[in-house]
Short mmCIF file of C-alpha atoms and ligand atoms in Angstrom, two decimals:
data_model
loop_
_atom_site.label_atom_id
_atom_site.label_comp_id
_atom_site.label_asym_id
_atom_site.label_seq_id
_atom_site.Cartn_x
_atom_site.Cartn_y
_atom_site.Cartn_z
CA MET A 1 0.13 -0.13 0.23
CA ALA A 2 2.84 3.05 1.01
CA LYS A 3 4.75 2.24 -1.69
CA HIS A 4 2.27 2.28 -4.61
CA PHE A 5 -0.06 5.22 -2.44
CA ASP A 6 1.06 7.94 -4.97
CA ALA A 7 0.54 11.77 -4.01
CA ASP A 8 -0.06 12.99 -7.86
CA TYR A 9 -3.16 11.01 -7.83
CA TYR A 10 -4.88 10.94 -4.64
CA ASN A 11 -4.16 15.67 -4.78
CA THR A 12 -6.76 14.97 -8.16
CA LEU A 13 -9.63 12.87 -5.66
CA SER A 14 -12.60 14.87 -4.34
CA ASP A 15 -12.69 15.75 -0.49
CA ASP A 16 -15.28 11.96 -0.29
CA ASP A 17 -12.76 10.26 -2.81
CA LYS A 18 -9.71 11.05 -1.24
CA LYS A 19 -11.65 10.11 2.54
CA ALA A 20 -12.82 7.00 1.01
CA LEU A 21 -9.14 5.82 -0.05
CA ILE A 22 -7.64 6.73 3.50
CA LYS A 23 -10.81 4.37 5.01
CA CYS A 24 -9.35 1.40 2.10
CA CYS A 25 -5.67 2.29 3.53
CA GLN A 26 -6.33 2.51 7.04
CA SER A 27 -5.13 -1.12 7.77
CA GLY A 28 -1.71 -0.66 7.01
CA ILE A 29 -1.36 2.16 8.20
CA ASP A 30 -2.12 1.23 11.28
CA ASN A 31 0.17 -1.56 10.79
CA GLY A 32 3.84 -1.41 10.17
CA ASP A 33 3.87 -5.07 9.73
CA SER A 34 1.17 -5.06 6.94
CA GLY A 35 2.85 -7.27 3.82
CA MET A 36 -0.72 -6.16 1.78
CA GLY A 37 -1.60 -2.49 4.17
CA CYS A 38 -4.82 -1.58 2.08
CA TYR A 39 -8.42 -3.87 2.20
CA ALA A 40 -11.53 -2.33 -0.32
CA MET A 41 -14.56 -1.11 1.44
CA GLN A 42 -17.11 -1.17 -1.07
CA PRO A 43 -17.84 -3.27 -3.92
CA ALA A 44 -17.25 -0.81 -6.64
CA ASP A 45 -13.76 0.15 -5.19
CA TYR A 46 -11.18 -1.62 -6.71
CA ASP A 47 -12.76 0.60 -10.01
CA ARG A 48 -12.80 3.23 -8.54
CA PHE A 49 -9.52 3.47 -7.73
CA LYS A 50 -8.15 1.70 -9.93
CA PRO A 51 -4.19 3.83 -10.61
CA PHE A 52 -4.88 2.58 -6.89
CA PHE A 53 -5.49 -0.85 -6.50
CA SER A 54 -4.19 -2.01 -10.23
CA LYS A 55 -0.38 -0.06 -9.05
CA VAL A 56 -1.31 -2.30 -5.43
CA LEU A 57 -2.68 -5.09 -7.66
CA ALA A 58 0.01 -5.33 -10.42
CA ASP A 59 3.14 -5.88 -7.86
CA TYR A 60 1.30 -8.86 -5.18
CA HIS A 61 0.00 -11.08 -7.74
CA LYS A 62 3.26 -10.63 -10.53
CA VAL A 63 1.19 -9.85 -13.16
CA SER A 64 0.69 -6.40 -15.40
CA GLU A 65 -1.46 -3.42 -14.80
CA ASP A 66 -3.92 -4.00 -17.13
CA ALA A 67 -4.06 -7.11 -16.50
CA LYS A 68 -7.27 -8.15 -16.37
CA HIS A 69 -8.85 -11.91 -14.60
CA THR A 70 -11.20 -14.65 -16.26
CA ASN A 71 -12.92 -16.88 -13.92
CA ASN A 72 -13.13 -20.43 -15.29
CA TRP A 73 -13.72 -24.54 -12.99
CA ASP A 74 -14.02 -26.35 -16.45
CA LEU A 75 -11.10 -28.16 -15.92
CA SER A 76 -10.91 -30.20 -19.75
CA GLY A 77 -7.52 -28.60 -21.47
CA VAL A 78 -5.85 -27.90 -17.95
CA GLU A 79 -1.87 -27.54 -18.35
CA GLY A 80 -0.99 -30.74 -15.85
CA LEU A 81 -4.23 -32.72 -15.64
CA PRO A 82 -3.65 -36.92 -15.57
CA ALA A 83 -5.63 -37.69 -18.68
CA ASP A 84 -8.00 -38.99 -16.92
CA GLY A 85 -9.00 -35.75 -15.70
CA CYS A 86 -8.65 -37.11 -11.79
CA LEU A 87 -6.80 -35.25 -9.18
CA ASP A 88 -6.48 -38.63 -7.04
CA LEU A 89 -3.49 -37.54 -4.38
CA ALA A 90 -3.38 -41.62 -4.24
CA ALA A 91 -1.79 -42.08 -7.19
CA LEU A 92 1.07 -40.35 -5.61
CA GLY A 93 1.43 -42.33 -3.12
CA LEU A 94 -0.52 -40.03 -0.54
CA PRO A 95 -2.95 -41.39 2.48
CA ALA A 96 -6.29 -39.76 2.45
CA LEU A 97 -5.67 -36.16 3.58
CA SER A 98 -8.07 -33.24 4.84
CA MET A 99 -9.11 -31.26 0.97
CA ARG A 100 -10.26 -28.59 1.48
CA VAL A 101 -11.70 -24.96 -1.08
CA ARG A 102 -13.26 -22.10 -0.14
CA VAL A 103 -14.16 -18.95 -1.59
CA GLY A 104 -14.96 -15.77 -0.81
CA ARG A 105 -17.90 -13.97 -1.91
CA ASN A 106 -19.38 -10.70 -1.06
CA LEU A 107 -22.96 -9.56 -1.48
CA ALA A 108 -23.64 -6.77 -4.79
CA ASP A 109 -25.96 -4.94 -2.24
CA PHE A 110 -23.95 -4.74 0.85
CA PRO A 111 -20.43 -2.36 2.01
CA LEU A 112 -18.13 -4.09 2.14
CA PRO A 113 -16.88 -6.09 5.77
CA GLY A 114 -14.86 -2.70 6.44
CA ALA A 115 -17.85 -0.55 6.57
CA MET A 116 -21.38 -1.59 7.28
CA THR A 117 -23.26 -0.79 9.75
CA LYS A 118 -24.08 -3.14 12.78
CA ASP A 119 -27.65 -2.95 10.72
CA ASP A 120 -25.57 -4.15 7.56
CA ARG A 121 -24.10 -6.91 9.40
CA VAL A 122 -28.12 -8.09 11.27
CA ASN A 123 -29.70 -7.84 7.55
CA LEU A 124 -26.58 -9.50 5.96
CA GLU A 125 -26.77 -12.83 8.36
CA LYS A 126 -30.61 -11.74 7.51
CA LYS A 127 -31.52 -12.04 3.96
CA MET A 128 -28.82 -15.20 3.66
CA CYS A 129 -30.60 -16.81 5.99
CA GLU A 130 -33.65 -16.76 3.35
CA ALA A 131 -31.26 -18.26 1.25
CA PHE A 132 -30.46 -21.18 3.88
CA ASP A 133 -33.50 -22.36 4.24
CA LYS A 134 -34.00 -23.46 0.84
CA LEU A 135 -30.02 -24.62 1.32
CA LYS A 136 -32.32 -27.04 4.54
CA ALA A 137 -34.85 -28.18 2.08
CA MET A 138 -32.08 -29.95 -0.59
CA PRO A 139 -30.81 -33.22 0.27
CA GLU A 140 -26.85 -32.41 -1.04
CA TYR A 141 -26.68 -29.64 1.26
CA GLY A 142 -29.48 -29.74 3.65
CA GLY A 143 -28.18 -28.78 7.51
CA GLY A 144 -28.24 -25.86 10.22
CA TYR A 145 -27.09 -22.65 10.40
CA ASN A 146 -25.06 -21.21 14.01
CA SER A 147 -25.42 -18.25 14.57
CA LEU A 148 -23.05 -16.00 17.63
CA THR A 149 -26.08 -12.89 17.46
CA PRO A 150 -27.35 -12.76 20.55
CA GLU A 151 -30.85 -12.03 19.62
CA HIS A 152 -30.70 -14.39 16.94
CA PRO A 153 -33.09 -17.89 16.81
CA ASP A 154 -30.55 -19.68 16.09
CA HIS A 155 -28.27 -18.33 18.16
CA ILE A 156 -24.62 -20.99 19.78
CA SER A 157 -23.98 -21.17 23.29
CA GLU A 158 -19.45 -19.58 23.39
CA GLU A 159 -19.03 -23.36 24.50
CA ALA A 160 -20.39 -24.61 20.36
CA TYR A 161 -18.99 -21.87 19.36
CA GLN A 162 -15.28 -22.35 20.44
CA GLN A 163 -15.63 -26.51 19.85
CA LEU A 164 -17.11 -25.32 16.15
CA VAL A 165 -13.54 -23.97 15.87
CA LYS A 166 -11.42 -27.13 17.20
CA ASP A 167 -13.11 -28.86 14.69
CA HIS A 168 -12.44 -26.42 11.84
CA ILE A 169 -15.94 -25.60 10.65
CA MET A 170 -16.35 -21.32 13.05
CA PHE A 171 -13.28 -18.84 12.26
CA LYS A 172 -11.85 -17.19 15.10
CA ASP A 173 -12.70 -14.01 16.93
CA MET A 174 -11.09 -11.72 14.44
CA ALA A 175 -10.89 -8.58 16.51
CA ALA A 176 -8.01 -10.16 17.61
CA ASP A 177 -6.49 -9.43 13.78
CA PRO A 178 -5.20 -6.64 14.45
CA TYR A 179 -5.06 -5.95 10.58
CA LEU A 180 -8.73 -6.41 10.42
CA ALA A 181 -8.99 -4.97 13.55
CA SER A 182 -8.43 -1.58 11.78
CA ALA A 183 -10.01 -1.84 9.08
CA GLY A 184 -12.66 -1.88 10.54
CA ILE A 185 -13.93 -5.56 9.05
CA ALA A 186 -13.28 -7.64 12.98
CA ALA A 187 -15.75 -4.01 14.00
CA ASP A 188 -19.90 -5.38 15.95
CA TRP A 189 -18.36 -9.53 16.56
CA PRO A 190 -20.43 -10.86 17.04
CA TYR A 191 -23.16 -9.61 15.63
CA GLY A 192 -23.86 -10.39 11.89
CA ARG A 193 -20.64 -13.52 12.06
CA GLY A 194 -22.20 -17.22 11.50
CA CYS A 195 -22.03 -20.05 9.69
CA TYR A 196 -24.02 -22.91 8.41
CA VAL A 197 -22.97 -26.26 8.10
CA SER A 198 -24.64 -29.23 6.33
CA GLU A 199 -25.82 -33.00 7.92
CA ASP A 200 -22.63 -34.15 7.21
CA ARG A 201 -20.22 -30.70 7.74
CA GLY A 202 -18.82 -30.85 4.49
CA PHE A 203 -19.97 -28.40 2.99
CA ILE A 204 -20.11 -24.52 5.21
CA ILE A 205 -20.68 -21.29 4.43
CA TRP A 206 -18.69 -18.62 6.87
CA VAL A 207 -21.11 -15.25 7.09
CA GLY A 208 -19.27 -12.38 8.55
CA GLU A 209 -15.95 -12.83 7.95
CA GLU A 210 -13.31 -11.05 6.05
CA ASP A 211 -15.89 -11.02 3.16
CA HIS A 212 -19.60 -11.69 3.57
CA LEU A 213 -19.02 -15.18 3.05
CA ARG A 214 -16.97 -17.87 2.89
CA ILE A 215 -18.03 -20.82 0.69
CA MET A 216 -15.98 -24.32 1.43
CA CYS A 217 -16.46 -28.03 0.70
CA MET A 218 -14.68 -30.26 2.86
CA ARG A 219 -13.94 -33.87 3.55
CA LYS A 220 -11.22 -36.50 4.41
CA GLY A 221 -10.40 -37.85 0.44
CA THR A 222 -7.44 -38.50 -1.34
CA VAL A 223 -9.85 -36.81 -5.30
CA LEU A 224 -9.75 -33.45 -4.74
CA ASN A 225 -12.41 -33.01 -7.85
CA GLU A 226 -14.43 -34.42 -4.83
CA VAL A 227 -14.64 -32.12 -3.35
CA PHE A 228 -13.94 -29.08 -5.99
CA ASP A 229 -16.94 -30.12 -8.19
CA ARG A 230 -19.18 -29.46 -5.10
CA LEU A 231 -18.89 -26.79 -4.34
CA LYS A 232 -18.98 -25.59 -7.74
CA THR A 233 -22.84 -27.07 -7.58
CA ALA A 234 -23.28 -25.33 -3.85
CA LEU A 235 -22.14 -21.48 -5.92
CA ASP A 236 -24.77 -22.01 -9.03
CA VAL A 237 -27.33 -22.14 -6.43
CA VAL A 238 -26.48 -19.90 -3.76
CA ASN A 239 -26.36 -16.93 -6.53
CA ASP A 240 -29.35 -17.65 -8.30
CA ILE A 241 -31.22 -17.09 -5.07
CA GLU A 242 -33.36 -13.95 -6.24
CA GLY A 243 -31.59 -9.79 -4.29
CA LEU A 244 -28.31 -11.85 -3.51
CA SER A 245 -26.04 -11.33 -6.70
CA PHE A 246 -22.40 -11.69 -5.74
CA ALA A 247 -20.73 -8.29 -6.45
CA MET A 248 -17.79 -9.10 -9.32
CA SER A 249 -15.19 -6.92 -11.07
CA PRO A 250 -15.74 -5.99 -15.00
CA ASP A 251 -10.95 -6.51 -15.05
CA TYR A 252 -10.81 -7.98 -11.80
CA GLY A 253 -14.14 -11.13 -11.65
CA VAL A 254 -14.93 -12.44 -7.95
CA VAL A 255 -14.43 -8.36 -5.58
CA THR A 256 -13.14 -9.87 -1.64
CA SER A 257 -12.41 -7.02 0.90
CA CYS A 258 -8.70 -8.43 0.43
CA PRO A 259 -6.53 -7.43 -2.51
CA THR A 260 -4.64 -10.55 -1.84
CA ASN A 261 -7.73 -12.48 -2.48
CA LEU A 262 -9.46 -10.99 -5.77
CA GLY A 263 -9.91 -12.44 -8.95
CA THR A 264 -11.01 -16.46 -8.51
CA GLY A 265 -11.19 -14.93 -3.99
CA MET A 266 -10.41 -19.71 -3.88
CA ARG A 267 -7.98 -20.99 -1.64
CA ALA A 268 -7.46 -24.55 -2.35
CA SER A 269 -5.64 -26.74 0.16
CA VAL A 270 -4.67 -29.86 2.53
CA HIS A 271 -3.76 -30.75 6.18
CA ILE A 272 -0.18 -33.56 4.67
CA GLY A 273 1.97 -34.84 7.39
CA LEU A 274 5.19 -33.04 6.81
CA PRO A 275 7.87 -35.03 9.07
CA ASN A 276 11.60 -34.56 7.60
CA LEU A 277 10.58 -30.93 5.92
CA THR A 278 9.56 -29.87 9.80
CA ALA A 279 12.33 -32.20 11.99
CA ASP A 280 13.46 -28.65 13.36
CA GLY A 281 9.56 -27.85 14.90
CA THR A 282 9.26 -25.23 12.62
CA ASP A 283 7.72 -24.57 9.28
CA ALA A 284 11.05 -23.20 8.38
CA LYS A 285 12.31 -25.05 5.51
CA ALA A 286 8.23 -26.67 4.29
CA LYS A 287 8.47 -22.43 3.32
CA GLU A 288 11.50 -22.44 1.82
CA VAL A 289 10.74 -25.82 -0.61
CA CYS A 290 7.19 -24.14 -1.33
CA ARG A 291 7.67 -20.62 -2.36
CA PRO A 292 9.72 -21.85 -5.91
CA LEU A 293 6.22 -24.60 -6.55
CA GLY A 294 4.08 -21.00 -5.79
CA LEU A 295 2.80 -23.67 -2.37
CA SER A 296 2.18 -21.60 0.83
CA VAL A 297 2.41 -23.07 4.09
CA ARG A 298 0.46 -22.19 6.85
CA GLY A 299 -0.30 -23.43 10.05
CA ILE A 300 -3.41 -26.40 10.93
CA GLY A 301 -5.86 -24.40 12.48
CA GLY A 302 -5.35 -21.75 9.74
CA GLU A 303 -3.13 -17.82 8.84
CA HIS A 304 -0.63 -17.87 11.11
CA THR A 305 -1.12 -20.91 13.49
CA PRO A 306 1.57 -23.65 14.42
CA ILE A 307 2.44 -26.26 12.60
CA GLY A 308 0.44 -29.16 13.80
CA GLU A 309 2.25 -32.06 15.55
CA GLY A 310 3.35 -35.01 13.37
CA GLY A 311 4.13 -31.53 11.12
CA VAL A 312 1.29 -31.81 9.55
CA CYS A 313 0.94 -28.18 7.30
CA ASP A 314 -2.08 -26.95 5.36
CA ILE A 315 -0.38 -26.03 1.73
CA SER A 316 -2.33 -23.77 -0.91
CA PRO A 317 -1.56 -22.25 -4.01
CA SER A 318 -0.82 -18.41 -3.35
CA ALA A 319 -2.40 -17.71 -6.97
CA ARG A 320 -5.22 -16.36 -6.93
CA PHE A 321 -5.62 -13.86 -9.32
CA CYS A 322 -5.17 -13.80 -13.41
CA ILE A 323 -5.58 -17.52 -12.31
CA THR A 324 -8.81 -20.12 -13.35
CA GLU A 325 -10.42 -21.19 -11.03
CA ALA A 326 -9.51 -24.79 -12.41
CA GLN A 327 -5.97 -23.64 -13.15
CA ILE A 328 -5.30 -23.44 -9.30
CA ILE A 329 -7.35 -27.04 -8.15
CA THR A 330 -4.87 -28.08 -10.07
CA ALA A 331 -2.14 -26.94 -9.26
CA LEU A 332 -2.80 -27.25 -5.57
CA TYR A 333 -1.81 -31.44 -7.64
CA THR A 334 0.72 -31.06 -8.92
CA GLY A 335 2.53 -28.46 -6.26
CA ILE A 336 1.56 -31.92 -3.82
CA LYS A 337 3.49 -34.32 -6.29
CA LEU A 338 7.00 -32.41 -6.34
CA LEU A 339 6.38 -31.32 -2.99
CA LYS A 340 6.29 -35.35 -1.67
CA GLU A 341 9.29 -35.56 -3.86
CA GLU A 342 10.97 -33.00 -1.78
CA GLU A 343 9.45 -34.47 1.60
CA ASP A 344 10.80 -38.17 0.57
CA LYS A 345 14.14 -36.66 -0.66
CA ALA A 346 14.69 -35.09 2.82
P1 LIG B 1 -9.60 -18.56 4.70
O1 LIG B 1 -8.52 -21.00 3.81
O2 LIG B 1 -9.89 -19.23 5.01
O3 LIG B 1 -8.17 -18.00 3.54
P2 LIG B 1 -8.26 -20.04 7.90
O4 LIG B 1 -6.55 -20.34 6.82
O5 LIG B 1 -7.10 -19.42 7.93
O6 LIG B 1 -8.53 -19.41 6.09
O7 LIG B 1 -8.64 -21.07 7.60
C1 LIG B 1 -9.70 -20.82 8.56
C2 LIG B 1 -9.81 -22.73 9.16
O8 LIG B 1 -10.19 -23.79 7.42
C3 LIG B 1 -8.98 -23.33 9.40
O9 LIG B 1 -9.62 -23.73 11.21
C4 LIG B 1 -7.83 -23.68 9.29
O10 LIG B 1 -7.78 -25.30 10.35
C5 LIG B 1 -9.22 -25.23 7.89
N1 LIG B 1 -8.71 -25.38 6.80
C6 LIG B 1 -8.04 -24.64 6.26
N2 LIG B 1 -7.43 -25.76 5.04
C7 LIG B 1 -7.85 -27.77 5.92
C8 LIG B 1 -7.36 -28.35 5.49
N3 LIG B 1 -7.54 -29.14 4.16
N4 LIG B 1 -8.80 -29.76 6.26
C9 LIG B 1 -8.77 -28.99 7.27
N5 LIG B 1 -9.72 -28.09 7.23
C10 LIG B 1 -8.38 -26.44 7.00
C1 LIG B 2 -1.50 -7.85 5.71
O1 LIG B 2 -1.64 -6.61 4.95
O2 LIG B 2 -0.67 -8.23 6.21
C2 LIG B 2 -2.56 -7.98 5.61
N1 LIG B 2 -3.71 -7.11 5.84
C3 LIG B 2 -4.01 -8.86 5.78
C4 LIG B 2 -2.82 -9.55 4.81
C5 LIG B 2 -3.21 -10.93 3.99
N2 LIG B 2 -4.50 -11.22 3.45
C6 LIG B 2 -5.06 -12.42 4.10
O3 LIG B 2 -5.19 -12.34 5.04
N3 LIG B 2 -6.89 -12.47 3.53
#
């Protein structure tokens, strides 16, 4: 943010636009150790402040400033895809792993989380409950909603919430994240926060985290296509519900709060044991090996958490922008193949 904040451009803006751009940058102003340092506050911000965001996006995602994003879930013809189209980790000699694919989505009709009022948050949750009623009636996605909003009919206890966090189903208390707190994204906690969970706990929708919605599929297995295909079908169901159209940018694809997620909003991960690469008890070596493979390493409780017992790490392709959804899931498969070779060598 600081690197690409251009005073000359800023000085061409109206007073309202100046204030709005500063609000996008507040998290980085407050947190000097930020890697990115800015968040969009309105669905149109990436286009409204294009002279700023295009530079930030180009630098972070290593693309040109006039790069345009295209969304595409079709696997056919993707480089690295096995001939039978099946992204089966068992073919790499791996056991069943916890696989997860999530996408961030925001509703076009609301401000992004950093600029929402408490009423906006509660109203968005109410609107989503209409969608959940439809999902509850579907055999494949039926389940229940858990709300953290104190007055909500589906409100759950603090213990039940903590258990869902432990089970990797619900997100952590965001107030503890200084970047989200400064951006206003963690405000009004726990109002408008909750999650929808299918009966089999494999399909989940978070409400009120860094994006309005984080929609995900999770299951233990080896075939990555299973979580990928189930997520795509579910997304089409949600997007077809009236009044729930997702915020999209004409040039940048899916709009997310954080520029790091823009384009696909997708993160596809597996929890995989890397005992050799983490023999020193840290993820330092794993990170070194993963970087050139285009993979990110996280702890098993999510971003900024420690690695698990037996050196279990969360591995996901780093790219989200100017890459298709189909390429991301394939990159997870091809990346894991190379990572396994490095682990076996280490
Ligand atoms: P996000 O993936 O939404 O960017 P985090 O990295 O904070 O956010 O992870 C959110 C939650 O999802 C955490 O509880 C994390 O343990 C869980 N998670 C991520 N990947 C997997 C996976 N492959 N299997 C099980 N849980 C996962
Ligand atoms: C930073 O700039 O370091 C924080 N705002 C976080 C950036 C990473 N993005 C993310 O987790 N979505």
